[in-house]
CSV table of C-alpha atoms in Angstrom, one decimal:
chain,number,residue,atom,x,y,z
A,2,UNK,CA,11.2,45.0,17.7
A,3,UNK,CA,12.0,48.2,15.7
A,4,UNK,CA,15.7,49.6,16.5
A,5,UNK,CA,15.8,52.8,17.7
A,6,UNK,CA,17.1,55.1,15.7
A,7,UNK,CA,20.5,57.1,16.2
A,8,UNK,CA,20.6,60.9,17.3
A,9,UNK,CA,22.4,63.1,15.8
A,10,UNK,CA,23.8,66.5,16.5
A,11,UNK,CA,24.7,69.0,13.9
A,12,UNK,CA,27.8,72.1,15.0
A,13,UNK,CA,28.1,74.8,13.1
A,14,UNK,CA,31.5,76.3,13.2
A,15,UNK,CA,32.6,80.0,13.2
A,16,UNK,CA,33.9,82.0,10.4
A,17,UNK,CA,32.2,85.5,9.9
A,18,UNK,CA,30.3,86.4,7.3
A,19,UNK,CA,31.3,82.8,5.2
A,20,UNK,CA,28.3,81.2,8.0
A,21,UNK,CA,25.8,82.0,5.7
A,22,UNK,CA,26.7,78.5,4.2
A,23,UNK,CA,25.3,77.0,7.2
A,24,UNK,CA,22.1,77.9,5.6
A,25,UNK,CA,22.4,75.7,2.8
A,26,UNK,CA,23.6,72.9,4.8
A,27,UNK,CA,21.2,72.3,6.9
A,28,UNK,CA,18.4,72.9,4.4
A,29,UNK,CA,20.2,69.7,2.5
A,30,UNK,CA,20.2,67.8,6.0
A,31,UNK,CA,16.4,68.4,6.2
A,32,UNK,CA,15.5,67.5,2.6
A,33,UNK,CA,17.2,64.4,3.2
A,34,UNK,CA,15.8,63.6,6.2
A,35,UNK,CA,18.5,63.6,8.3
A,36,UNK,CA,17.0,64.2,11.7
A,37,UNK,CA,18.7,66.6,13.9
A,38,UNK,CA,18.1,66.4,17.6
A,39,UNK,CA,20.9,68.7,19.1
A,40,UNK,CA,22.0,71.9,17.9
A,41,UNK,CA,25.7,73.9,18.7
A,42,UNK,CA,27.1,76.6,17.2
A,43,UNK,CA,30.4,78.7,18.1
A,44,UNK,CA,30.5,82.9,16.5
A,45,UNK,CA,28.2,83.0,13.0
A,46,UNK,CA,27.5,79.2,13.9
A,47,UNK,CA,25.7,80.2,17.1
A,48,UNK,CA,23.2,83.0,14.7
A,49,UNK,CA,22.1,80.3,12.6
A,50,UNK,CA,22.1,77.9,14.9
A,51,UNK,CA,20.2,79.9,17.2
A,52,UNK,CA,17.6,81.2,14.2
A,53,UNK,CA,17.0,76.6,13.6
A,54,UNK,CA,16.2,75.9,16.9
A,55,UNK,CA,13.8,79.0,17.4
A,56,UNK,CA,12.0,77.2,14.4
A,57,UNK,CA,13.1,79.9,11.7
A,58,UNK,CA,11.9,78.8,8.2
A,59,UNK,CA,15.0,78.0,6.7
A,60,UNK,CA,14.4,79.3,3.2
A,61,UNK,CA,12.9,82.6,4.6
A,62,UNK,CA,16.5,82.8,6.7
A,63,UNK,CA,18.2,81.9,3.2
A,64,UNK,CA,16.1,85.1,1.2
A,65,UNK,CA,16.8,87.6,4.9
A,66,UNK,CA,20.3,86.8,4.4
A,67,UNK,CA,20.5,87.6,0.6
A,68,UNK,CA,19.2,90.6,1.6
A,69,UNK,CA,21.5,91.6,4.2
A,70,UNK,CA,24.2,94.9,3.9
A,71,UNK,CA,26.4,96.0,5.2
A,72,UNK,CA,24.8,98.5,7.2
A,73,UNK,CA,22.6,96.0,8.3
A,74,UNK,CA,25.2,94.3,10.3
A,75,UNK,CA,27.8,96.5,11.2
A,76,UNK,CA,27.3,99.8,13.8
A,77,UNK,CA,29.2,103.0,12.8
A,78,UNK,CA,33.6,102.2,14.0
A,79,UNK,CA,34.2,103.2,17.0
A,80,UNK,CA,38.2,102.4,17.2
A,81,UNK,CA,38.8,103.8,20.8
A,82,UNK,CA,36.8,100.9,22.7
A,83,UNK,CA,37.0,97.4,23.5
A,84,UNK,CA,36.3,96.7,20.2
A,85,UNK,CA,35.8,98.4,16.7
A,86,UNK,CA,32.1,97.9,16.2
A,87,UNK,CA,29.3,97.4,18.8
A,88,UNK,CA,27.6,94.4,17.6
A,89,UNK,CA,24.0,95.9,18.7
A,90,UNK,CA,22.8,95.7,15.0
A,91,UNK,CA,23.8,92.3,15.6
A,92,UNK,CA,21.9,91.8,18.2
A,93,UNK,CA,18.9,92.9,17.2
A,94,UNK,CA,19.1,90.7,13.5
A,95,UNK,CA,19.8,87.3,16.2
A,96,UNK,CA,16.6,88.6,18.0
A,97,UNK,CA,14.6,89.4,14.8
A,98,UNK,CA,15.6,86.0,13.5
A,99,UNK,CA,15.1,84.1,16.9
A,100,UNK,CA,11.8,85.9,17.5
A,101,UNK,CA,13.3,86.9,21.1
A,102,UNK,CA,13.2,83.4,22.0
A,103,UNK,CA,14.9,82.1,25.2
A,104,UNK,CA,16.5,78.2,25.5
A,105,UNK,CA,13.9,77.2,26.7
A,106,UNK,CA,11.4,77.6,24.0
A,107,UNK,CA,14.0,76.5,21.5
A,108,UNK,CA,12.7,73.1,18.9
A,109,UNK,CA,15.6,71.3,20.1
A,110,UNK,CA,18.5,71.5,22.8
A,111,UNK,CA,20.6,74.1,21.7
A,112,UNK,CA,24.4,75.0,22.8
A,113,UNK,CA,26.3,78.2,22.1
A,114,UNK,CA,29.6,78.5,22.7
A,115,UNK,CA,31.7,81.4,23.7
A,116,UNK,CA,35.1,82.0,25.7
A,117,UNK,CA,35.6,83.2,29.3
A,118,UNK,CA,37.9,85.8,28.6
A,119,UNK,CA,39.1,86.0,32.5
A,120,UNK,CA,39.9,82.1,32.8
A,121,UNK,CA,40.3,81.3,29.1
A,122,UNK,CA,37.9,78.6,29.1
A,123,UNK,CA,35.1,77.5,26.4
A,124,UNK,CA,31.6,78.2,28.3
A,125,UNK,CA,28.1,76.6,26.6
A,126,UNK,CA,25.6,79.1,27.4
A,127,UNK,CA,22.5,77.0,27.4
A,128,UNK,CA,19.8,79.3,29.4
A,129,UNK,CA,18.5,82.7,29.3
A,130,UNK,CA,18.3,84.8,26.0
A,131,UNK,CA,18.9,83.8,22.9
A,132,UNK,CA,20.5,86.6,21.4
A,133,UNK,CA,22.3,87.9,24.2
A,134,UNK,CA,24.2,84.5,24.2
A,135,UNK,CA,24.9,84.9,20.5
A,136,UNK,CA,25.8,88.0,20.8
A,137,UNK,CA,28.8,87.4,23.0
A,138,UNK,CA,29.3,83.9,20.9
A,139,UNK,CA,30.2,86.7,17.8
A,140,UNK,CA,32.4,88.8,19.5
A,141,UNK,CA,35.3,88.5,17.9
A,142,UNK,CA,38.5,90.1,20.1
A,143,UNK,CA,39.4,93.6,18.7
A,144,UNK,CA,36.8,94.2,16.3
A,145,UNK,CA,33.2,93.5,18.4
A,146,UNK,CA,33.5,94.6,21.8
A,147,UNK,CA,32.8,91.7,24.5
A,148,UNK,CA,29.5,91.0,26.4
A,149,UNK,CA,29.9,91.5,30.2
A,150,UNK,CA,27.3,88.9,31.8
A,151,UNK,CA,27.4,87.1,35.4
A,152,UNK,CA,30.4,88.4,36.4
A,153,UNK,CA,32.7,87.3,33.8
A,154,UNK,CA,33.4,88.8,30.0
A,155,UNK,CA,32.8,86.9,27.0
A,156,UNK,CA,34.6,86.6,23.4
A,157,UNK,CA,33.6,85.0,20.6
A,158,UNK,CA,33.3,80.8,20.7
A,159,UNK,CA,35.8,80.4,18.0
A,160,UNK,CA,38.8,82.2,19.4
A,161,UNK,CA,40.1,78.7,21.1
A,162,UNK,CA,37.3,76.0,19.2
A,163,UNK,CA,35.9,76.3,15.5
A,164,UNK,CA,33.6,73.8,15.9
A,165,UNK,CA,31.4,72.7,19.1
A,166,UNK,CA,31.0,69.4,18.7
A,167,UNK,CA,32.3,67.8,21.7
A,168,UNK,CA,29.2,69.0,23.5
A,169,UNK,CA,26.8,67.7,21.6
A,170,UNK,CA,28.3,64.3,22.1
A,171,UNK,CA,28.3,64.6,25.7
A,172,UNK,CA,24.7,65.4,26.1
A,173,UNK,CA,23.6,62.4,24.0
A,174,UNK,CA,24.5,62.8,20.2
A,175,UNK,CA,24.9,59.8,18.9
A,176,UNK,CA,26.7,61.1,15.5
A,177,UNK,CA,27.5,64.6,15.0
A,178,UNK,CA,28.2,66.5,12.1
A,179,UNK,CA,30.3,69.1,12.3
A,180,UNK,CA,30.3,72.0,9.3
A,181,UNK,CA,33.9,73.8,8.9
A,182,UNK,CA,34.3,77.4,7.7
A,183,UNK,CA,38.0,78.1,8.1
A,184,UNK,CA,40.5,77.8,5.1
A,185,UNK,CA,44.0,78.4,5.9
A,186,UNK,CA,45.3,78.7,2.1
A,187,UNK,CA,48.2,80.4,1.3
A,188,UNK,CA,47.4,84.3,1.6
A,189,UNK,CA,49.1,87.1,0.2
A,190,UNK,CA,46.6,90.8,-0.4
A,191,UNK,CA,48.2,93.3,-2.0
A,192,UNK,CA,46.4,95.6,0.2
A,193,UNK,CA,46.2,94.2,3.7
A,194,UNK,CA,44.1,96.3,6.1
A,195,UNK,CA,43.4,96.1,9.9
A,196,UNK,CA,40.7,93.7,9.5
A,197,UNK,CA,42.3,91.3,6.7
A,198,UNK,CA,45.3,91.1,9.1
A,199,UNK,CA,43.1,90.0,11.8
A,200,UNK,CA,41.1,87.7,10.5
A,201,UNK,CA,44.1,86.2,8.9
A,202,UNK,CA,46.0,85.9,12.0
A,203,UNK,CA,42.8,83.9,13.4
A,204,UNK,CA,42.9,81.9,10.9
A,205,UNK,CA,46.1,81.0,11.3
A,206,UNK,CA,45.8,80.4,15.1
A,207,UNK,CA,42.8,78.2,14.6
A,208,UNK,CA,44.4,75.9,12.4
A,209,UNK,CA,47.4,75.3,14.7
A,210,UNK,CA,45.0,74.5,17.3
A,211,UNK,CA,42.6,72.4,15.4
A,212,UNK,CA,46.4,70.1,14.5
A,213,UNK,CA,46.4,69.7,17.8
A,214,UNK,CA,42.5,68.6,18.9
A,215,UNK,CA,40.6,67.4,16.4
A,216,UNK,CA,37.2,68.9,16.4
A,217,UNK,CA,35.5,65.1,17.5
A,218,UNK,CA,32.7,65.1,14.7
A,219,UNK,CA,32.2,62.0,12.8
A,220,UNK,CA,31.3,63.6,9.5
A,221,UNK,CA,32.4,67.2,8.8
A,222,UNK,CA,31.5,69.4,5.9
A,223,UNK,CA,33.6,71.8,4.4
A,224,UNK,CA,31.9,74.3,2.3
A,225,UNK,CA,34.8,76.2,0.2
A,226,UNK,CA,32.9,79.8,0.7
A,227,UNK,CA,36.5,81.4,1.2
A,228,UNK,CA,35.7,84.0,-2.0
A,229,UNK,CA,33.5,85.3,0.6
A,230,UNK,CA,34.3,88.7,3.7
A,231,UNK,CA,34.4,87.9,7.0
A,232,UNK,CA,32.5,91.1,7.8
A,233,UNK,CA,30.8,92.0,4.8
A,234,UNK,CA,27.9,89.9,3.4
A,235,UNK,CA,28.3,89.3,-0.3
A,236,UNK,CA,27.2,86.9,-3.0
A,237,UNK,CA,24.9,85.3,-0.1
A,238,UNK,CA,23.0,83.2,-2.9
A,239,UNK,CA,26.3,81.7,-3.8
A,240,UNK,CA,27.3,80.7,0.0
A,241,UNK,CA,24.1,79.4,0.2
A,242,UNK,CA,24.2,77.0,-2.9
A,243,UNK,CA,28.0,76.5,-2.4
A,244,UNK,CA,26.9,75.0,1.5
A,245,UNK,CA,24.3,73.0,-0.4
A,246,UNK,CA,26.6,71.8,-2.5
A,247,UNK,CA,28.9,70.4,0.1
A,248,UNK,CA,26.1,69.0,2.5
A,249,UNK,CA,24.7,66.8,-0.6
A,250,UNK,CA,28.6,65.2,-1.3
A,251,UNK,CA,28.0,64.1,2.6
A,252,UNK,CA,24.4,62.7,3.0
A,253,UNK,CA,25.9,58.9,2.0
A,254,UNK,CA,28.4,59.5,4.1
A,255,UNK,CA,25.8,60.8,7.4
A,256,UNK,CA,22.9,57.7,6.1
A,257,UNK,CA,26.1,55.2,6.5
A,258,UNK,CA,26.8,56.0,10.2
A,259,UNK,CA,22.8,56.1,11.1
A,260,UNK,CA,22.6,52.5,9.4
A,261,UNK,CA,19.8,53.1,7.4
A,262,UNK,CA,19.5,53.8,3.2
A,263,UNK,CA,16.8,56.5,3.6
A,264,UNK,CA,13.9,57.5,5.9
């Protein structure tokens, strides 16, 4: 009798801009063969992972985000609202990318995580729009303004949980790989602006909390894009490879815990 194989969940974690890295990882995780049955993805995690489970061609998603400017992401500042920028463009890239796809018409069970600023809980939004979800998944406090959806107001997944992995594993992931953004590195700009400061102090939070819980995935990949903006997409061919780079180091690593060589 053949043994059943082992499912496996992939989350990608938060971290701006530097998620274009998720790109390259999961185009290593396919060339490998590494079959992934369960998607979750918290802030940029939740664009990409959104844009694999709507059956986006990974490499086209690699050449759109090469592409990507400034202007292409970010709405004109507007500093007297909930937040600095409106994260419409944002929305409309997620939809472009997701072709306006809804959970339900997603490849594989998808989870996108975001916080409940009221109660201060994670929520998985798992139904409904794609892109609405990931918009309020990205809506990081003070800079994009929070989404206002049945009756409670969202911020972005990451504020409280980097990676959401935990979720996958509870809805049947066998092993779950988790890919980590954030890099807490000493950190002193000559310049600090608004935004530096900010992401900064994130940064600083999110370590302190991931101390204290452990994100739960059995493998996690750390792609070292931190010469990369948080808001600003640059070098994306070099995030790309550089998330390439750091999947490959952990395919013996992934094959090991699914028991098999190859497939």
């Amino acid at each position: 009798m053949q043994r059943k194989r082992k499912t496996v969940g992939v989350a990608l974690g938060s971290g701006g801009m530097r998620g274009i890295a998720h790109i390259g990882v999961l185009q290593v995780l396919e060339e490998a063969g590494i079959p992934i049955d369960f998607v979750s993805g918290a802030s940029v995690g939740a664009f990409v992972g959104a844009a694999y489970a709507a059956e986006m061609d990974l490499y086209a998603l690699g050449r759109f985000a090469v592409k990507l400017r400034r202007r292409d992401v970010l709405d004109t500042p507007n500093p007297f609202r909930a937040g600095v920028f409106s994260g419409k463009k944002f929305q409309k890239l997620c939809a472009l990318v997701t072709d306006n796809r809804s959970f339900s018409e997603t490849c594989v069970p998808f989870w996108c995580s975001a916080v409940d600023l009221v109660t201060g809980e994670t929520r998985y939004l798992h139904e409904g729009s794609l892109s609405e979800a990931v918009r309020a998944s990205i809506a990081i406090p003070g800079l994009l303004r929070p989404v206002s959806s049945d009756g409670t107001t969202y911020v972005d997944g990451g504020t409280i949980e980097s990676i959401p992995a935990e979720i996958l594993r509870e809805n049947g992931a066998d092993v779950v790989i988790g890919v980590d953004l954030s890099i807490c590195a000493p950190y002193a700009p000559k310049h600090p602006n608004a935004y530096t400061v900010a992401f900064r102090s994130v940064d600083v939070m999110r370590a302190a909390i991931d101390s204290l819980k452990p994100c739960g995935a059995d493998v996690v990949i750390r792609p070292d894009v931190s010469f990369m903006g948080r808001l600003v997409p640059h070098d994306a061919a070099r995030c790309i490879a550089i998330g390439r780079s750091a999947a490959a180091e952990a395919i013996p690593a992934i094959r090991e815990l699914l028991g098999v060589g190859h497939f």
